[in-house]
Short mmCIF file of C-alpha atoms in Angstrom, two decimals:
data_model
loop_
_atom_site.label_atom_id
_atom_site.label_comp_id
_atom_site.label_asym_id
_atom_site.label_seq_id
_atom_site.Cartn_x
_atom_site.Cartn_y
_atom_site.Cartn_z
CA MET A 225 77.68 210.96 247.48
CA ILE A 226 75.53 212.62 244.86
CA LYS A 227 78.53 212.82 242.60
CA SER A 228 79.14 209.10 242.97
CA LEU A 229 75.49 208.35 242.24
CA GLY A 230 75.81 210.45 239.13
CA ILE A 231 78.81 208.45 238.01
CA LEU A 232 76.90 205.25 238.72
CA VAL A 233 74.05 206.36 236.48
CA LEU A 234 76.58 207.33 233.79
CA SER A 235 78.26 203.92 234.03
CA LEU A 236 74.91 202.19 233.65
CA PHE A 237 74.24 204.38 230.62
CA ILE A 238 77.60 203.49 229.01
CA HIS A 239 76.90 199.85 229.72
CA GLY A 240 73.54 200.23 227.98
CA ILE A 241 75.13 201.78 224.90
CA CYS A 242 77.63 198.93 224.67
CA ILE A 243 74.80 196.38 224.64
CA ALA A 244 72.65 198.32 222.18
CA GLN A 245 75.45 198.58 219.65
CA ASP A 246 75.90 194.83 219.50
CA THR A 247 72.72 194.07 217.53
CA SER A 248 73.89 195.93 214.41
CA ASP A 249 77.46 194.62 214.69
CA ILE A 250 77.08 191.59 212.48
CA THR A 251 75.14 193.53 209.84
CA LYS A 252 78.06 195.93 209.66
CA MET A 253 80.50 193.04 209.49
CA LEU A 254 78.51 191.54 206.64
CA GLU A 255 78.45 194.84 204.78
CA ALA A 256 82.22 195.11 205.13
CA GLU A 257 82.59 191.59 203.79
CA ILE A 258 80.37 192.37 200.77
CA LYS A 259 82.34 195.53 200.01
CA LEU A 260 85.58 193.58 200.10
CA ALA A 261 84.16 190.93 197.79
CA GLU A 262 82.96 193.61 195.36
CA LYS A 263 86.43 195.14 195.25
CA ASN A 264 87.96 191.82 194.26
CA LYS A 265 85.50 191.14 191.47
CA THR A 266 84.97 192.75 188.09
CA GLU A 267 81.38 193.50 187.26
CA TYR A 268 80.63 194.18 183.60
CA ILE A 269 77.90 196.70 182.92
CA THR A 270 75.01 195.15 181.01
CA ALA A 271 71.88 196.35 179.21
CA THR A 272 73.37 199.63 177.99
CA PHE A 273 70.88 199.48 175.13
CA LYS A 274 67.87 197.24 174.54
CA THR A 275 69.18 195.77 171.32
CA THR A 276 72.14 195.80 168.93
CA ARG A 277 70.80 198.72 166.86
CA LEU A 278 69.97 202.21 167.96
CA VAL A 279 67.80 203.14 164.97
CA ASN A 280 69.60 202.59 161.66
CA GLY A 281 73.07 202.05 162.98
CA HIS A 282 74.71 199.91 165.60
CA SER A 283 74.51 200.38 169.33
CA LEU A 284 77.39 199.09 171.42
CA GLU A 285 75.37 196.03 172.41
CA ASN A 286 76.19 192.59 171.08
CA THR A 287 73.93 189.59 170.90
CA ALA A 288 74.96 187.21 173.65
CA LYS A 289 76.95 184.07 172.95
CA HIS A 290 75.02 181.50 170.90
CA VAL A 291 72.04 183.78 170.45
CA LEU A 292 70.52 184.35 167.01
CA ASP A 293 68.78 187.67 166.51
CA VAL A 294 66.45 187.83 163.50
CA LYS A 295 65.77 191.40 162.44
CA ILE A 296 63.04 192.54 160.10
CA SER A 297 63.26 196.24 159.34
CA HIS A 298 61.11 198.50 157.18
CA ARG A 299 61.51 202.09 156.06
CA PHE A 300 58.61 203.72 154.24
CA GLY A 301 58.51 206.71 151.91
CA THR A 302 58.37 210.22 153.29
CA ILE A 303 55.11 211.01 155.03
CA ILE A 304 54.64 214.14 152.95
CA GLY A 305 56.39 215.20 149.72
CA ALA A 306 57.07 213.33 146.50
CA THR A 307 56.88 209.78 147.87
CA GLY A 308 54.27 210.60 150.49
CA GLY A 309 50.92 212.26 150.84
CA ALA A 310 47.51 210.63 150.80
CA TYR A 311 48.09 209.26 147.26
CA ASN A 312 51.01 207.16 148.52
CA ILE A 313 49.20 206.49 151.80
CA PHE A 314 51.79 208.64 153.55
CA GLY A 315 54.79 206.67 152.38
CA LEU A 316 53.53 203.14 152.94
CA ASP A 317 53.54 202.48 149.19
CA ASN A 318 57.27 203.07 149.01
CA ALA A 319 58.45 200.57 151.55
CA THR A 320 61.96 199.17 151.57
CA MET A 321 63.00 196.42 153.89
CA ARG A 322 66.02 194.63 155.28
CA LEU A 323 66.08 191.11 156.58
CA GLY A 324 68.98 190.47 158.92
CA PHE A 325 70.49 187.69 160.97
CA ASP A 326 72.86 188.52 163.81
CA TYR A 327 74.65 185.84 165.78
CA GLY A 328 76.85 185.94 168.87
CA ILE A 329 79.94 183.77 168.53
CA THR A 330 81.19 184.84 171.94
CA ASN A 331 79.92 187.50 174.32
CA THR A 332 82.31 190.00 172.72
CA LEU A 333 82.13 188.97 169.07
CA MET A 334 79.06 188.90 166.88
CA ILE A 335 78.58 188.50 163.15
CA GLY A 336 75.68 189.45 160.95
CA ILE A 337 74.37 189.28 157.42
CA GLY A 338 71.49 191.09 155.79
CA ARG A 339 69.70 191.73 152.55
CA SER A 340 68.07 195.06 151.71
CA THR A 341 65.62 195.79 148.90
CA ASP A 342 67.46 199.02 148.07
CA TYR A 343 69.79 198.13 145.13
CA LYS A 344 69.17 194.49 146.11
CA THR A 345 72.08 194.76 148.53
CA PHE A 346 73.66 192.05 150.64
CA ASP A 347 75.64 193.17 153.66
CA GLY A 348 77.85 191.50 156.20
CA PHE A 349 79.63 192.73 159.32
CA PHE A 350 81.20 191.74 162.58
CA LYS A 351 81.17 193.63 165.85
CA TRP A 352 83.97 193.16 168.32
CA LYS A 353 83.89 194.58 171.83
CA ILE A 354 87.48 195.59 172.48
CA LEU A 355 86.79 197.15 175.89
CA ARG A 356 83.82 196.57 178.16
CA GLN A 357 82.55 199.08 180.68
CA SER A 358 83.07 197.59 184.13
CA LYS A 359 83.52 198.35 187.80
CA GLY A 360 85.16 196.62 190.75
CA LYS A 361 88.58 195.03 190.35
CA ILE A 362 88.93 196.20 186.76
CA SER A 363 87.33 199.60 186.37
CA MET A 364 86.65 200.67 182.79
CA PRO A 365 84.67 203.82 182.11
CA VAL A 366 83.60 203.04 178.53
CA THR A 367 82.81 200.27 176.10
CA LEU A 368 84.72 200.31 172.83
CA SER A 369 83.58 198.33 169.81
CA TYR A 370 84.83 197.97 166.26
CA VAL A 371 82.30 197.34 163.49
CA PRO A 372 83.46 196.85 159.91
CA THR A 373 80.71 196.40 157.32
CA ILE A 374 80.82 195.38 153.68
CA SER A 375 77.92 195.57 151.27
CA TYR A 376 77.42 194.27 147.74
CA GLU A 377 74.76 195.62 145.38
CA THR A 378 73.32 192.92 143.12
CA LEU A 379 70.86 195.05 141.16
CA ASN A 380 71.04 194.40 137.40
CA PRO A 381 72.01 197.60 135.57
CA SER A 382 69.11 197.00 133.19
CA ASP A 383 66.68 197.24 136.12
CA SER A 384 67.80 200.72 137.01
CA VAL A 385 67.27 203.89 135.04
CA LEU A 386 70.28 205.43 136.76
CA LEU A 387 72.75 202.68 135.98
CA LEU A 388 71.64 201.73 132.47
CA ASP A 389 74.52 203.40 130.69
CA LEU A 390 77.20 202.32 133.12
CA LYS A 391 79.57 199.50 132.69
CA ARG A 392 79.51 197.76 136.03
CA TYR A 393 82.41 195.69 137.26
CA PRO A 394 81.77 193.50 140.29
CA SER A 395 84.03 195.81 142.31
CA HIS A 396 81.74 198.74 141.48
CA ARG A 397 79.06 197.09 143.53
CA LEU A 398 81.08 197.04 146.74
CA ASN A 399 80.92 199.57 149.58
CA TYR A 400 82.70 199.48 152.92
CA SER A 401 82.30 201.03 156.31
CA ASN A 402 84.62 201.06 159.32
CA GLN A 403 83.20 202.21 162.60
CA LEU A 404 84.29 202.60 166.18
CA ILE A 405 81.69 202.85 168.93
CA ILE A 406 82.68 204.46 172.21
CA GLY A 407 79.85 204.45 174.69
CA ARG A 408 78.94 204.53 178.31
CA LYS A 409 75.94 203.70 180.44
CA PHE A 410 75.79 206.78 182.66
CA SER A 411 72.86 205.65 184.76
CA ASP A 412 70.13 203.05 184.69
CA GLY A 413 68.23 205.20 182.22
CA LEU A 414 70.81 207.16 180.25
CA SER A 415 73.36 205.72 177.81
CA LEU A 416 75.34 207.69 175.24
CA GLN A 417 77.74 206.75 172.46
CA LEU A 418 80.03 208.29 169.85
CA MET A 419 80.51 206.58 166.49
CA PRO A 420 83.39 207.83 164.31
CA THR A 421 82.81 206.24 160.92
CA ILE A 422 84.58 206.03 157.57
CA VAL A 423 82.56 204.89 154.57
CA HIS A 424 84.31 203.98 151.35
CA ARG A 425 82.20 203.63 148.23
CA ASN A 426 83.80 202.06 145.18
CA PHE A 427 81.24 203.60 142.85
CA PRO A 428 79.04 206.30 144.38
CA HIS A 429 75.58 206.80 142.86
CA ASP A 430 75.74 210.51 143.71
CA ASP A 431 78.22 213.31 143.16
CA GLY A 432 79.87 212.67 146.48
CA PRO A 433 83.41 211.49 147.19
CA HIS A 434 84.47 207.90 147.50
CA ASP A 435 85.41 208.36 151.14
CA ILE A 436 83.04 209.88 153.64
CA TYR A 437 84.07 210.73 157.17
CA ALA A 438 81.34 211.03 159.72
CA LEU A 439 80.92 211.32 163.44
CA GLY A 440 77.85 209.67 164.87
CA LEU A 441 76.19 210.63 168.12
CA GLY A 442 73.59 208.47 169.77
CA GLY A 443 71.87 207.81 173.01
CA ARG A 444 68.89 206.48 174.82
CA GLN A 445 66.84 207.49 177.78
CA LYS A 446 64.66 204.85 179.37
CA LEU A 447 61.07 205.92 179.80
CA GLY A 448 59.97 202.87 181.71
CA LYS A 449 61.29 199.41 182.47
CA ARG A 450 60.48 198.20 178.98
CA THR A 451 60.54 201.33 176.83
CA SER A 452 63.20 203.81 175.85
CA PHE A 453 63.61 206.90 173.68
CA ASN A 454 66.52 206.85 171.22
CA VAL A 455 68.32 209.48 169.16
CA GLU A 456 70.87 208.85 166.44
CA TYR A 457 72.70 211.44 164.34
CA TYR A 458 75.51 211.00 161.81
CA TYR A 459 77.39 214.20 161.07
CA GLN A 460 79.39 214.15 157.81
CA LEU A 461 82.62 216.12 158.05
CA GLN A 462 82.60 219.13 155.69
CA SER A 463 85.74 218.05 153.81
CA ASN A 464 84.25 214.74 152.67
CA ARG A 465 80.50 214.89 152.40
CA VAL A 466 77.94 214.24 149.73
CA PRO A 467 76.95 217.61 148.21
CA GLY A 468 73.31 218.51 148.77
CA SER A 469 72.76 215.70 151.27
CA HIS A 470 71.27 216.06 154.72
CA ASP A 471 72.87 214.23 157.63
CA ALA A 472 70.95 211.21 158.85
CA LEU A 473 68.96 212.11 161.94
CA SER A 474 66.61 209.66 163.58
CA ILE A 475 64.54 209.43 166.71
CA GLY A 476 62.82 206.34 167.90
CA PHE A 477 61.27 204.30 170.66
CA ASP A 478 62.24 200.83 171.82
CA ILE A 479 59.44 198.68 173.16
CA GLU A 480 60.46 195.39 174.66
CA THR A 481 58.11 192.46 175.13
CA GLY A 482 59.73 189.22 176.23
CA GLY A 483 61.99 188.00 173.43
CA HIS A 484 60.97 190.79 171.02
CA VAL A 485 62.18 194.34 170.75
CA PHE A 486 60.06 196.64 168.61
CA GLN A 487 61.80 199.79 167.45
CA LEU A 488 59.57 202.47 165.97
CA HIS A 489 61.22 205.53 164.52
CA MET A 490 61.08 208.69 162.49
CA THR A 491 64.08 209.32 160.26
CA ASN A 492 65.09 211.11 157.10
CA SER A 493 67.09 208.13 155.84
CA GLN A 494 65.81 205.08 154.01
CA GLY A 495 69.10 203.22 154.18
CA MET A 496 69.56 200.58 156.83
CA THR A 497 73.27 199.78 156.45
CA GLU A 498 76.13 202.14 157.29
CA THR A 499 77.24 202.37 153.66
CA LYS A 500 73.77 203.75 152.78
CA PHE A 501 72.73 206.05 155.60
CA VAL A 502 76.06 207.54 156.75
CA PRO A 503 76.43 209.47 153.42
CA GLY A 504 73.21 211.24 154.32
CA SER A 505 69.96 211.55 152.49
CA LEU A 506 68.22 213.94 150.13
CA ASN A 507 65.37 214.17 152.63
CA SER A 508 65.51 217.08 155.03
CA TRP A 509 63.99 217.26 158.49
CA GLY A 510 63.71 221.01 157.96
CA LYS A 511 61.34 220.51 155.03
CA GLY A 512 59.37 217.86 156.86
CA GLU A 513 60.69 215.08 154.61
CA ILE A 514 60.68 212.46 157.30
CA LEU A 515 59.63 208.89 157.08
CA PHE A 516 58.38 206.21 159.39
CA GLY A 517 60.21 202.97 159.98
CA PHE A 518 60.44 200.05 162.33
CA ASN A 519 62.79 197.23 163.31
CA ILE A 520 61.52 194.04 164.84
CA SER A 521 64.09 191.98 166.66
CA ARG A 522 63.42 188.45 167.81
CA VAL A 523 66.09 186.49 169.65
CA PHE A 524 66.46 182.72 169.56
CA ASN A 525 68.60 180.67 171.86
CA VAL A 526 70.87 178.36 169.98
CA GLY A 527 73.22 177.41 172.80
CA LYS A 528 73.05 176.35 176.40
CA LYS A 529 72.12 178.08 179.63
CA HIS A 530 73.23 181.59 180.53
CA MET B 17 81.48 203.63 253.42
CA TYR B 18 78.66 204.30 250.96
CA LYS B 19 81.15 205.95 248.71
CA ARG B 20 83.27 202.85 248.61
CA ILE B 21 80.34 200.65 247.78
CA LEU B 22 79.31 203.00 245.00
CA ILE B 23 82.80 203.11 243.53
CA THR B 24 82.99 199.33 243.64
CA LEU B 25 79.59 199.07 241.93
CA ASN B 26 80.74 201.52 239.31
CA LEU B 27 83.84 199.51 238.62
CA ILE B 28 81.87 196.29 238.38
CA ILE B 29 79.44 197.80 235.90
CA LEU B 30 82.13 199.36 233.76
CA LEU B 31 84.22 196.20 233.83
CA GLY B 32 81.11 194.25 232.98
CA SER B 33 80.61 196.20 229.81
CA SER B 34 84.23 195.99 228.73
CA PHE B 35 84.84 192.39 229.73
CA LYS B 36 81.90 190.94 227.84
CA GLU B 37 82.56 187.58 226.35
CA PRO B 38 84.17 187.95 222.95
CA LEU B 39 81.79 187.53 219.99
CA THR B 40 81.86 184.09 218.49
CA ILE B 41 81.66 184.77 214.82
CA TYR B 42 81.19 182.20 212.11
CA ASN B 43 81.17 183.24 208.50
CA VAL B 44 80.14 181.58 205.27
CA GLN B 45 83.04 179.90 203.50
CA LYS B 46 81.05 178.20 200.78
CA GLY B 47 77.48 179.02 199.95
CA LEU B 48 74.95 178.31 197.25
CA VAL B 49 71.60 179.90 196.65
CA SER B 50 69.27 178.64 193.97
CA PHE B 51 65.71 179.47 193.12
CA ARG B 52 63.11 177.70 191.09
CA SER B 53 60.17 179.09 189.19
CA ASP B 54 58.01 176.18 188.08
CA ALA B 55 55.39 177.58 185.72
CA PRO B 56 53.19 175.61 183.29
CA LEU B 57 55.29 176.55 180.25
CA GLU B 58 58.75 177.11 181.67
CA LEU B 59 61.06 176.02 184.43
CA ILE B 60 63.62 178.59 185.50
CA ASN B 61 66.30 177.37 187.90
CA PRO B 62 69.28 179.71 188.33
CA ILE B 63 71.99 179.40 190.96
CA SER B 64 74.62 181.57 192.61
CA ASN B 65 77.64 180.65 194.69
CA GLU B 66 78.07 184.12 196.14
CA LEU B 67 76.24 183.65 199.42
CA ARG B 68 77.78 185.73 202.19
CA GLY B 69 76.79 185.40 205.80
CA ILE B 70 77.71 185.69 209.44
CA VAL B 71 76.37 183.85 212.47
CA GLU B 72 77.14 185.00 216.00
CA THR B 73 76.62 182.02 218.26
CA GLN B 74 76.50 183.75 221.69
CA LYS B 75 73.46 185.80 220.87
CA LYS B 76 72.30 183.51 218.05
CA GLU B 77 72.21 186.37 215.59
CA PHE B 78 72.71 185.98 211.87
CA ALA B 79 72.96 188.05 208.70
CA PHE B 80 72.93 186.59 205.18
CA SER B 81 73.23 188.29 201.84
CA ILE B 82 73.23 187.27 198.19
CA ASN B 83 74.40 189.31 195.21
CA ILE B 84 71.41 189.36 192.82
CA LYS B 85 73.57 189.89 189.72
CA SER B 86 75.56 186.74 190.48
CA PHE B 87 72.70 184.40 189.54
CA SER B 88 73.31 182.39 186.40
CA GLY B 89 71.78 179.38 184.69
CA PHE B 90 68.83 181.15 183.12
CA ASN B 91 67.20 179.70 180.03
CA SER B 92 68.46 182.55 177.87
CA ALA B 93 70.71 185.58 178.04
CA ILE B 94 67.73 187.86 177.60
CA GLN B 95 65.94 186.20 180.51
CA LYS B 96 68.91 186.96 182.73
CA GLU B 97 68.88 190.55 181.52
CA HIS B 98 65.16 190.91 182.20
CA PHE B 99 65.58 189.31 185.63
CA ASN B 100 68.12 191.99 186.54
CA GLU B 101 66.63 194.94 184.67
CA ASN B 102 62.88 194.50 184.94
CA TYR B 103 62.07 192.20 187.83
CA LEU B 104 64.69 192.41 190.59
CA GLU B 105 66.10 195.79 189.48
CA SER B 106 69.51 194.71 190.67
CA ASN B 107 71.17 198.08 190.06
CA LYS B 108 68.81 199.65 192.57
CA TYR B 109 68.63 196.67 194.91
CA PRO B 110 71.90 194.75 194.46
CA THR B 111 71.41 192.27 197.29
CA ALA B 112 68.75 190.19 198.99
CA THR B 113 69.29 189.83 202.74
CA PHE B 114 67.97 187.88 205.72
CA ILE B 115 68.92 189.28 209.12
CA GLY B 116 67.66 188.16 212.51
CA LYS B 117 67.92 185.69 215.37
CA ILE B 118 67.69 181.95 215.81
CA ILE B 119 64.77 181.08 218.10
CA GLU B 120 66.05 177.77 219.53
CA ASP B 121 69.00 177.39 221.87
CA ILE B 122 71.80 175.39 220.32
CA ASP B 123 75.08 174.16 221.68
CA PHE B 124 77.43 175.02 218.85
CA THR B 125 80.29 173.04 220.43
CA LYS B 126 78.60 169.65 220.05
CA ASN B 127 78.40 167.60 216.88
CA THR B 128 74.72 167.48 216.11
CA ILE B 129 71.99 167.86 213.51
CA VAL B 130 69.15 170.13 214.54
CA SER B 131 66.17 171.77 212.96
CA VAL B 132 65.89 175.43 213.91
CA ARG B 133 63.66 178.36 213.17
CA ALA B 134 65.28 181.61 212.14
CA LYS B 135 63.24 184.72 212.74
CA GLY B 136 64.23 187.83 210.88
CA ILE B 137 63.68 190.32 208.12
CA LEU B 138 63.91 188.99 204.57
CA THR B 139 64.59 191.84 202.15
CA ILE B 140 64.23 191.17 198.43
CA HIS B 141 63.79 193.89 195.78
CA GLY B 142 64.10 196.43 198.60
CA VAL B 143 60.92 195.20 200.28
CA PRO B 144 61.36 193.86 203.84
CA GLN B 145 59.17 191.04 205.12
CA GLU B 146 59.29 189.50 208.58
CA ARG B 147 59.72 185.77 208.17
CA ILE B 148 60.34 182.67 210.25
CA ILE B 149 62.37 180.29 208.11
CA LYS B 150 63.06 176.70 209.07
CA SER B 151 66.60 175.47 208.56
CA GLU B 152 68.56 172.36 209.23
CA LEU B 153 71.85 172.88 210.99
CA THR B 154 74.58 170.28 210.97
CA ILE B 155 77.40 170.99 213.38
CA ARG B 156 80.50 168.91 212.93
CA ASN B 157 83.94 169.67 214.37
CA GLY B 158 83.31 173.39 214.62
CA VAL B 159 81.85 173.68 211.10
CA ILE B 160 78.22 174.69 210.76
CA SER B 161 76.32 173.58 207.66
CA ILE B 162 73.03 175.26 206.95
CA ARG B 163 70.39 173.92 204.63
CA SER B 164 67.17 175.74 204.13
CA ASN B 165 64.19 175.63 201.78
CA PHE B 166 61.52 178.27 201.69
CA THR B 167 59.20 180.00 199.29
CA VAL B 168 59.00 183.63 198.29
CA LEU B 169 55.85 185.19 196.90
CA LEU B 170 56.73 187.73 194.21
CA GLU B 171 53.73 189.76 195.29
CA ASP B 172 55.17 190.13 198.81
CA HIS B 173 58.22 191.86 197.41
CA ASN B 174 56.48 194.10 194.95
CA ILE B 175 57.60 192.20 191.84
CA PRO B 176 54.71 192.33 189.37
CA ILE B 177 54.30 189.65 186.68
CA PRO B 178 53.21 190.99 183.28
CA LYS B 179 50.20 189.17 181.82
CA VAL B 180 52.15 187.86 178.84
CA VAL B 181 54.49 185.82 181.04
CA HIS B 182 51.88 184.44 183.45
CA GLU B 183 52.32 180.96 181.99
CA LYS B 184 56.11 181.21 182.08
CA LEU B 185 56.77 182.63 185.53
CA ALA B 186 55.52 181.19 188.82
CA SER B 187 54.12 183.59 191.38
CA GLU B 188 55.62 181.43 194.12
CA ILE B 189 59.38 180.98 193.91
CA LYS B 190 61.10 178.12 195.72
CA VAL B 191 64.45 179.07 197.21
CA GLU B 192 67.16 176.74 198.45
CA VAL B 193 70.11 177.93 200.50
CA ASN B 194 73.17 175.85 201.38
CA GLY B 195 76.02 177.28 203.38
CA GLU B 196 79.10 176.12 205.23
CA LEU B 197 80.28 178.37 208.07
CA LYS B 198 83.57 178.31 209.95
CA PRO B 199 84.79 180.39 212.90
CA LYS B 200 86.35 183.63 211.79
#
């Protein structure tokens, strides 16, 4: 009798469990459906970096399709040292600038042109995303981009003390760079990239070789939703490096406000194109020969909705 | 004698729990979600066709979900990026959901158009809010069409608006949901 009552209570209990489970059933069903849908869809990872440049060099980001990105960049003289100090208002007197226009033809191909004060140089490049980091149906751990750059120095030899005695053919004014960018967004905040680079200079202005091989390392850590801390370093391989030069090392902050990205940085390199900064700089971080610089990026929509 | 009655009762109860009526599940076949931010300087009106949802007609329960990253139709690529990165934080909170029960009793076997209230938890940006949302149901030959308009206050879901975009982003977002559900 007691036994049977016990079983009765147990049955009621089981019955209760069966009812209670029902309420979460459809939520579980929905979750299963979402998971299935995710598996059958490829999701490309976005916003690996805030803009298309890390500091001096390229990040793996492209401007989106039909978006024009106007970049105004400045590098000042060293804060202390020959081009710095209070007399030169800590480098502000020795400003160089680059005006650049980047444009996205598709979401994986962008082109850009620029003009730098240094040697009155024009530059042009394209950046092609060969692989895109993604998850879901197609899972790709990294983004791979190819960035070739060409630059042309238009400075008249008579304007330069260094070049006065040189016979300059048009080809002497050309420099090239070929770069691969392999990068990954590891988390919402952390992105890292490797940039193997070859620079060929038709007529170097230093004692260095024509060809320079370098390996770039770069990354960012987000500090907030709209700010990030960036590092960029280009290591020149020992076999082909400019004698006496110091590898370009830069740190910077990205600050994003609506359509603008402000990049403020400290670097030892005044050059703002690969052909200029990858061969290093005479300034050394060790001796405190660092300079302040900034990039301002403003994007304009040329095309339709996104 | 008592024993027999008890055993019979037991059997009835156990059978009762196993022989429940089967769940009558409808799920979303086609679904659109759009939202509209109508601010003095800018109108933002993106749309997504990735609405997922299930309605169980016996107990009138429902669960809907939308993939935040699937919205497109922003005024610029950077706006879409900011929407995902800075406002909705779609990596952290990939979906918005509405889960609950329909208040009114409806006969899902009849062809009809009814206005119903759905009471449930609306979760956007990871912040749950209890809401009663009015919807219009059209039932035709076993297909349920849902149409619903409601507003979402960004403040309710802990989405702050920076001062510089006050004129470009409405604090009250109008949402429209359209879905077609068929039996599973």
